[in-house]
Amino acid sequence: MSKIVIVTGASSGIGNSIATLLCKYNFTVYGTCRNPKDYKNSFDFQLLRLDISNEKSIHLFINKIKNKHKKIDVLINNAGQGITGAVEETSINKLRENFETNFFGPLKLIQLILPIMRKNNFGKIINITSIGGYMGLPYRGGYSSSKGAFSLISESLRMEVKKFNIEVSTIAPGDFKTDIASRRYHTPLNKGSRYSKEYEKSLELMNLDVYKGKDPILVAYKVINIINNKNPKVHYVLGSFLEKISIFLKCILPQKIFEKLIMIHYKL
């Protein structure tokens, strides 16, 4: 029987690449987004409504898949949202919203799917995090912290569910060529903000990095590898040499030296 796969945030970008490639490998794929009616173009997979930040929406979605197939084999938590801004000036409510999308929503989805996987004695959960979750980045503190939290709880979850034949892994992408820049929440600058020049430079750098990013199909192929691997690793990192080496350098360099390198990169 074909494996039943859920890919959240599948209307565009990395999620769309993952869902489309999985269809070519004969998986039964259900992609999600908040408003499927907004997308008139056809997909190789069925695109269903799911607001990952709304618990009722999550319950309705899971019940629909469960009633139809009686199983869910693979969950790929890809839906997420960017947020930028100086920590001092970013609304606490906006930070909460970001955590609802990047952390609490995906976690609720996992909690509802685990009993289904456990009943079938099989499951793969792949959480898409971010290289940014490995370190605090200037003017991206909200995003880094939400993705970092999701990465850490994935480690805990992995150890807890192994005995049920359920595997949990994360993929931390760096900058990939997607439309994420157009969907970020940007904290507006306060009048007379002392952060304005640095913030504007950081935004320019973020957008340039995405424009020069790699093809998201690379993440999709990594997902295929993890699904087919009987004993996948905890974490996978995908990105440029500079992005990947930054994680290594954070582990071996004195803290102040690593901090200085980050500040030089962001021209602070």
Coordinates of C-alpha atoms in Angstrom, one line a residue:
M1 CA 0.0 0.0 0.0
S2 CA 1.1 3.5 -0.7
K3 CA 2.4 5.4 2.3
I4 CA 0.2 8.3 3.4
V5 CA 2.2 11.5 3.7
I6 CA 1.2 14.9 5.1
V7 CA 3.3 18.0 4.0
T8 CA 2.3 21.2 5.7
G9 CA 2.9 24.5 3.9
A10 CA 2.9 22.8 0.5
S11 CA 1.4 25.6 -1.7
S12 CA 4.9 27.0 -2.5
G13 CA 8.6 26.9 -1.8
I14 CA 10.2 24.0 0.0
G15 CA 6.9 22.4 0.9
N16 CA 5.7 22.4 -2.7
S17 CA 9.0 20.8 -3.9
I18 CA 8.7 18.1 -1.2
A19 CA 5.1 17.2 -2.0
T20 CA 5.6 17.2 -5.7
L21 CA 8.6 15.0 -5.6
L22 CA 6.9 12.5 -3.2
C23 CA 4.1 12.1 -5.7
K24 CA 6.6 11.1 -8.4
Y25 CA 7.7 8.4 -6.0
N26 CA 4.2 7.1 -5.7
F27 CA 3.4 8.3 -2.2
T28 CA -0.2 9.4 -1.4
V29 CA 0.4 13.0 -0.5
Y30 CA -1.8 15.6 1.2
G31 CA -0.4 19.1 1.1
T32 CA -1.8 21.9 3.3
C33 CA -2.1 25.6 3.3
R34 CA -4.4 28.2 5.0
N35 CA -6.4 29.0 1.9
P36 CA -6.4 26.4 -0.9
K37 CA -8.9 28.5 -2.9
D38 CA -6.3 31.2 -3.4
Y39 CA -4.3 28.8 -5.6
K40 CA -5.9 28.2 -9.0
N41 CA -3.0 26.3 -10.4
S42 CA -3.2 22.5 -10.3
F43 CA -1.0 20.4 -8.1
D44 CA 0.1 16.8 -8.4
F45 CA -1.2 16.3 -4.8
Q46 CA -4.4 17.2 -3.0
L47 CA -4.1 20.6 -1.3
L48 CA -6.2 20.8 1.8
R49 CA -7.0 23.6 4.2
L50 CA -5.1 23.7 7.5
D51 CA -4.4 26.7 9.7
I52 CA -1.5 25.4 11.7
S53 CA -2.0 28.1 14.3
N54 CA -5.7 27.1 14.9
E55 CA -6.3 24.0 17.1
K56 CA -9.8 23.4 15.7
S57 CA -8.5 23.5 12.1
I58 CA -5.8 21.0 13.1
H59 CA -8.4 18.6 14.6
L60 CA -10.7 18.8 11.5
F61 CA -7.8 18.2 9.1
I62 CA -6.5 15.1 11.0
N63 CA -10.0 13.6 11.3
K64 CA -10.5 13.9 7.6
I65 CA -7.3 12.0 6.8
K66 CA -7.8 9.5 9.6
N67 CA -11.4 8.7 8.5
K68 CA -10.3 8.2 4.9
H69 CA -7.2 6.1 5.3
K70 CA -7.1 4.9 9.0
K71 CA -3.4 5.6 9.0
I72 CA -0.7 8.4 8.5
D73 CA 2.8 7.1 7.7
V74 CA 4.8 10.3 7.3
L75 CA 4.4 13.8 8.7
I76 CA 6.6 16.6 7.3
N77 CA 6.2 19.7 9.4
N78 CA 7.2 22.4 6.9
A79 CA 4.8 25.2 7.5
G80 CA 6.4 28.2 9.0
Q81 CA 6.7 32.0 9.0
G82 CA 9.6 34.4 9.1
I83 CA 9.7 37.4 11.4
T84 CA 12.3 40.2 11.6
G85 CA 13.0 43.1 13.8
A86 CA 15.0 44.3 16.8
V87 CA 14.1 42.4 19.9
E88 CA 13.4 45.6 21.8
E89 CA 10.9 46.8 19.2
T90 CA 9.2 43.5 18.2
S91 CA 5.7 43.1 19.5
I92 CA 5.3 40.3 22.1
N93 CA 2.0 39.4 20.4
K94 CA 3.7 39.1 17.1
L95 CA 6.4 36.8 18.7
R96 CA 3.6 34.7 20.2
E97 CA 2.0 34.4 16.7
N98 CA 5.3 33.3 15.3
F99 CA 5.7 30.6 17.9
E100 CA 2.1 29.4 17.3
T101 CA 3.0 28.9 13.6
N102 CA 6.6 27.6 14.0
F103 CA 6.4 25.7 17.2
F104 CA 3.1 25.1 19.0
G105 CA 1.0 24.4 15.9
P106 CA 3.3 21.8 14.5
L107 CA 3.7 20.3 18.0
K108 CA -0.1 20.0 18.3
L109 CA -0.2 18.3 14.9
I110 CA 2.4 15.8 16.1
Q111 CA 0.5 15.1 19.3
L112 CA -2.7 14.2 17.3
I113 CA -0.8 12.1 14.7
L114 CA 1.3 10.0 17.2
P115 CA -1.6 7.8 18.4
I116 CA -2.4 7.0 14.8
M117 CA 1.2 6.1 14.0
R118 CA 1.6 4.1 17.3
K119 CA -1.5 2.0 16.4
N120 CA 0.1 1.1 13.1
N121 CA 3.5 0.5 14.7
F122 CA 5.2 2.8 12.2
G123 CA 5.8 6.4 11.5
K124 CA 8.3 9.0 10.3
I125 CA 8.2 12.6 11.5
I126 CA 10.4 15.1 9.7
N127 CA 10.5 18.6 11.1
I128 CA 11.8 21.4 8.9
T129 CA 13.7 23.7 11.2
S130 CA 16.5 26.2 10.1
I131 CA 20.2 26.8 10.3
G132 CA 19.1 30.0 11.9
G133 CA 17.8 27.9 14.8
Y134 CA 21.4 27.0 15.8
M135 CA 22.3 30.5 16.7
G136 CA 20.8 33.8 17.6
L137 CA 20.9 36.1 14.6
P138 CA 20.6 39.9 14.8
Y139 CA 17.1 41.2 13.8
R140 CA 16.0 37.5 13.4
G141 CA 15.7 36.7 17.1
G142 CA 12.1 35.6 17.0
Y143 CA 12.6 33.3 14.1
S144 CA 15.9 31.8 15.4
S145 CA 14.3 31.1 18.8
S146 CA 11.2 29.5 17.5
K147 CA 13.1 27.2 15.1
G148 CA 15.7 26.5 17.8
A149 CA 13.0 25.4 20.2
F150 CA 11.4 23.2 17.5
S151 CA 14.8 21.5 16.9
L152 CA 15.3 20.8 20.6
I153 CA 11.9 19.4 21.3
S154 CA 12.4 17.1 18.2
E155 CA 15.4 15.6 20.0
S156 CA 13.3 14.9 23.1
L157 CA 10.4 13.5 21.1
R158 CA 12.7 11.2 19.1
M159 CA 13.9 9.4 22.2
E160 CA 10.4 9.1 23.6
V161 CA 8.8 7.4 20.6
K162 CA 11.6 5.2 19.3
K163 CA 10.1 2.2 21.1
F164 CA 6.9 2.6 19.0
N165 CA 8.9 2.3 15.7
I166 CA 8.4 6.0 15.1
E167 CA 11.5 7.9 13.9
V168 CA 11.9 11.7 14.3
S169 CA 14.4 13.8 12.3
T170 CA 14.9 17.4 11.5
I171 CA 16.2 19.1 8.4
A172 CA 17.7 22.5 8.9
P173 CA 17.8 24.4 5.6
G174 CA 19.9 27.5 5.1
D175 CA 18.9 30.0 2.4
F176 CA 16.9 28.5 -0.4
K177 CA 15.3 30.2 -3.4
T178 CA 11.7 30.6 -2.2
D179 CA 9.1 33.3 -1.7
I180 CA 9.7 33.4 2.1
A181 CA 10.9 37.0 1.9
S182 CA 7.5 38.2 0.7
R183 CA 5.7 36.4 3.6
R184 CA 7.8 37.5 6.5
Y185 CA 6.4 39.7 9.2
H186 CA 8.7 42.8 9.4
T187 CA 8.5 44.8 12.6
P188 CA 7.9 48.4 11.7
L189 CA 10.6 50.8 12.9
N190 CA 9.6 53.1 15.7
K191 CA 9.9 56.8 15.1
G192 CA 13.5 57.8 15.9
S193 CA 14.5 54.1 16.2
R194 CA 18.2 53.6 17.0
Y195 CA 18.2 50.4 15.0
S196 CA 17.0 51.7 11.7
K197 CA 20.3 51.7 9.7
E198 CA 21.4 48.2 10.9
Y199 CA 17.9 46.8 10.5
E200 CA 17.7 48.0 6.9
K201 CA 21.1 46.6 6.0
S202 CA 20.1 43.3 7.6
L203 CA 16.9 43.1 5.6
E204 CA 18.8 43.7 2.4
L205 CA 21.3 41.0 3.2
M206 CA 18.5 38.5 4.1
N207 CA 16.7 39.1 0.8
L208 CA 19.9 38.8 -1.2
D209 CA 20.8 35.5 0.5
V210 CA 17.3 34.1 -0.4
Y211 CA 17.7 35.3 -4.0
K212 CA 21.0 33.6 -4.3
G213 CA 19.8 30.5 -2.5
K214 CA 19.8 26.9 -3.6
D215 CA 17.0 25.0 -5.3
P216 CA 14.5 23.7 -2.8
I217 CA 14.4 20.4 -4.7
L218 CA 17.6 19.5 -2.7
V219 CA 15.5 19.5 0.5
A220 CA 12.9 17.3 -1.2
Y221 CA 15.5 14.7 -2.1
K222 CA 16.8 14.7 1.4
V223 CA 13.2 14.0 2.6
I224 CA 13.1 11.0 0.3
N225 CA 16.4 9.7 1.7
I226 CA 15.1 10.0 5.3
I227 CA 11.8 8.2 4.6
N228 CA 13.7 5.3 3.0
N229 CA 16.3 5.2 5.7
K230 CA 15.5 2.6 8.4
N231 CA 17.7 4.4 10.9
P232 CA 17.8 8.1 10.1
K233 CA 20.0 10.6 11.9
V234 CA 18.5 13.2 14.4
H235 CA 19.6 16.3 12.4
Y236 CA 20.4 17.1 8.8
V237 CA 21.7 20.4 7.7
L238 CA 21.4 21.7 4.1
G239 CA 22.9 24.9 2.9
S240 CA 26.0 26.7 1.6
F241 CA 29.4 25.9 2.9
L242 CA 29.4 29.1 4.9
E243 CA 26.1 28.3 6.5
K244 CA 27.1 24.8 7.5
I245 CA 30.6 25.8 8.7
S246 CA 29.0 28.4 10.9
I247 CA 27.4 25.7 13.1
F248 CA 30.7 24.0 13.5
L249 CA 32.5 27.2 14.3
K250 CA 29.9 28.1 17.0
C251 CA 30.8 24.8 18.7
I252 CA 34.6 25.3 18.6
L253 CA 35.3 29.0 18.8
P254 CA 35.3 31.2 21.9
Q255 CA 31.9 32.8 22.2
K256 CA 33.0 36.3 21.7
I257 CA 35.0 35.5 18.6
F258 CA 32.0 33.7 17.0
E259 CA 29.8 36.7 18.0
K260 CA 32.2 39.0 16.3
L261 CA 32.1 37.0 13.1
I262 CA 28.3 37.2 13.0
M263 CA 28.4 40.9 13.6
I264 CA 31.0 41.4 10.8
H265 CA 28.7 39.4 8.4
Y266 CA 25.7 41.5 9.3
K267 CA 27.9 44.7 9.2
L268 CA 27.1 45.7 12.8

